[in-house]
PDB file of C-alpha atoms and ligand atoms in Angstrom:
ATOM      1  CA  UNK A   1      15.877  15.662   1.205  1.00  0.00           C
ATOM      2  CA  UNK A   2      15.407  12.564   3.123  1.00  0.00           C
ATOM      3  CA  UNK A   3      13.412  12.103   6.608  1.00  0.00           C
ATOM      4  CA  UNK A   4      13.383   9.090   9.201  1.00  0.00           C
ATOM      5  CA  UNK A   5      10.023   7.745   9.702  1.00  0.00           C
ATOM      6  CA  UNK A   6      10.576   7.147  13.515  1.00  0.00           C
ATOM      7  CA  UNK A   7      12.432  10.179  14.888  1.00  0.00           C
ATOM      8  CA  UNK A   8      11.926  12.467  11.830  1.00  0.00           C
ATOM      9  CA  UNK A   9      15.347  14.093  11.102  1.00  0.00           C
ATOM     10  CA  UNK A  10      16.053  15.404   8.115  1.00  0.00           C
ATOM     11  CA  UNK A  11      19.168  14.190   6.087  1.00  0.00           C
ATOM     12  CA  UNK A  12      20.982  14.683   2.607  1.00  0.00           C
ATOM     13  CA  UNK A  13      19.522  12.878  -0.542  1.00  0.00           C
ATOM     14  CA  UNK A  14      23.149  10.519  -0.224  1.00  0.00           C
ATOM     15  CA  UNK A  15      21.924   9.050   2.913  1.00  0.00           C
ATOM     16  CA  UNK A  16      19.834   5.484   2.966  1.00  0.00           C
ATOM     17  CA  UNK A  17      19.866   4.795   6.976  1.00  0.00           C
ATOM     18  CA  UNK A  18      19.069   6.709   9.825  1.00  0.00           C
ATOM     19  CA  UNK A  19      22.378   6.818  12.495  1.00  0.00           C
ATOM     20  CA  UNK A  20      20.319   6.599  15.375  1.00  0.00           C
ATOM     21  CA  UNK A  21      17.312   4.583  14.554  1.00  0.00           C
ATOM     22  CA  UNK A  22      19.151   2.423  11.962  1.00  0.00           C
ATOM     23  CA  UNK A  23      15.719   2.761  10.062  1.00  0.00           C
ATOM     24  CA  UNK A  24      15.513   3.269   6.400  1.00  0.00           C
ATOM     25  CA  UNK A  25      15.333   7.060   4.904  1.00  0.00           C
ATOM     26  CA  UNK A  26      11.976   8.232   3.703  1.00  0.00           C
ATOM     27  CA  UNK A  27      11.902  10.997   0.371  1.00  0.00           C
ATOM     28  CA  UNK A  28      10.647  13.778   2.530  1.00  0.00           C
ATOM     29  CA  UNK A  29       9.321  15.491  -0.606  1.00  0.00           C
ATOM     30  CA  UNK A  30       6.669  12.174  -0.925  1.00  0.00           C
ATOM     31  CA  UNK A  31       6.245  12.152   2.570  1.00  0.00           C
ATOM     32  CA  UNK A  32       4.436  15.702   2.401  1.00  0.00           C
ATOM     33  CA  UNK A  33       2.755  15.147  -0.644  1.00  0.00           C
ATOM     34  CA  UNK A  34       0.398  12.229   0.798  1.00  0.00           C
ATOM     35  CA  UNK A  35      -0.175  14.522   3.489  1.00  0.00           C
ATOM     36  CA  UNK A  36      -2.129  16.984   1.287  1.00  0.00           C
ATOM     37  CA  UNK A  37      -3.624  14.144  -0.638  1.00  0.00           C
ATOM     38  CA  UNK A  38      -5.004  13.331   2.853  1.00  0.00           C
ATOM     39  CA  UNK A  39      -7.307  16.243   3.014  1.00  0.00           C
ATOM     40  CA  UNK A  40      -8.159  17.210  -0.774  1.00  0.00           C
ATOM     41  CA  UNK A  41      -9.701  20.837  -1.830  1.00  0.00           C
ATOM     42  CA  UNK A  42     -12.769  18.799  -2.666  1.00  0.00           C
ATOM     43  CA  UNK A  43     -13.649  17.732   1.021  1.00  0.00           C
ATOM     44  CA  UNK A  44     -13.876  21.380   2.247  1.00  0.00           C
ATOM     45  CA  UNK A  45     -15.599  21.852  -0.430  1.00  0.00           C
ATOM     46  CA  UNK A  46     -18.438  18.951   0.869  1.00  0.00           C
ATOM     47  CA  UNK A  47     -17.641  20.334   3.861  1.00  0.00           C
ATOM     48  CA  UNK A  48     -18.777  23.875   3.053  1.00  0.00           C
ATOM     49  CA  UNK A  49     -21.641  22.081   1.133  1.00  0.00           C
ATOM     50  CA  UNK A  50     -22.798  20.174   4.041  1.00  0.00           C
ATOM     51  CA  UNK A  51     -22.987  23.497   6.427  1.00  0.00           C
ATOM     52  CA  UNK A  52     -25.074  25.477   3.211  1.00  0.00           C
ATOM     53  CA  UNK A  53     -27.126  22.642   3.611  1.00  0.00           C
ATOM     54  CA  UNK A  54     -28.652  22.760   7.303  1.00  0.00           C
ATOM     55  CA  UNK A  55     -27.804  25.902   7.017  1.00  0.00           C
ATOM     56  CA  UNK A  56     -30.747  26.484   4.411  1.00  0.00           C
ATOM     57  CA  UNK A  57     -32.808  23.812   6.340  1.00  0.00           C
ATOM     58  CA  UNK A  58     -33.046  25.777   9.352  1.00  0.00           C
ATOM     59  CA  UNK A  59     -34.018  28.508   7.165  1.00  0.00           C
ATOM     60  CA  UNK A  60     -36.940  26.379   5.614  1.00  0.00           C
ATOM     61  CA  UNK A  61     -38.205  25.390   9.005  1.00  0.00           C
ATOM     62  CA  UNK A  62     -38.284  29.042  10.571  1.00  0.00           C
ATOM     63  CA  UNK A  63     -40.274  30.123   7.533  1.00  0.00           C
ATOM     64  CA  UNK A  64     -42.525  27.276   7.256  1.00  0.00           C
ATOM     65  CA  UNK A  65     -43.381  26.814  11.245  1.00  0.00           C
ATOM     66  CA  UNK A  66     -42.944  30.634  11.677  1.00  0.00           C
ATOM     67  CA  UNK A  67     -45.727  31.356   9.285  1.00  0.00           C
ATOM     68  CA  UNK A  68     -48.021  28.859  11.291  1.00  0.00           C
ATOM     69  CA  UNK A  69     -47.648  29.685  14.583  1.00  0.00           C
TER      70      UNK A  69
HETATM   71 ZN1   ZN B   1      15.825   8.064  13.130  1.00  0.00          ZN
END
């Protein structure tokens, strides 16, 4: 499966040039994998990390100022 990079349509592995756009076929297959490589498991993992984080920070402060006022 091929894809057009400027109107998207989807055509047969035979075909090298979009019809319409006369712009040359992208492997559509490639095209989706760099789209998952652009968000990786390991940034919602940060992500998740990041939110523990203040999470636990806000904890920290309630207890500590909470047990001195
Ligand atoms: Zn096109």
């Amino acid at each position: 499966m091929k894809i057009c990079p400027l109107c998207h349509t989807k055509f047969e592995d035979s075909a090298e040039y979009c019809p319409k756009c006369k712009a040359q076929l992208e492997d559509f297959e490639e095209a989706e994998k760099e789209e998952q490589k652009a968000v990786p498991k390991s940034f919602w993992i940060a992500l998740l990390g990041t939110f523990a984080f203040i999470g636990g920070m806000i904890l920290l402060y309630k207890l500590v100022y909470g047990a001195f006022m």
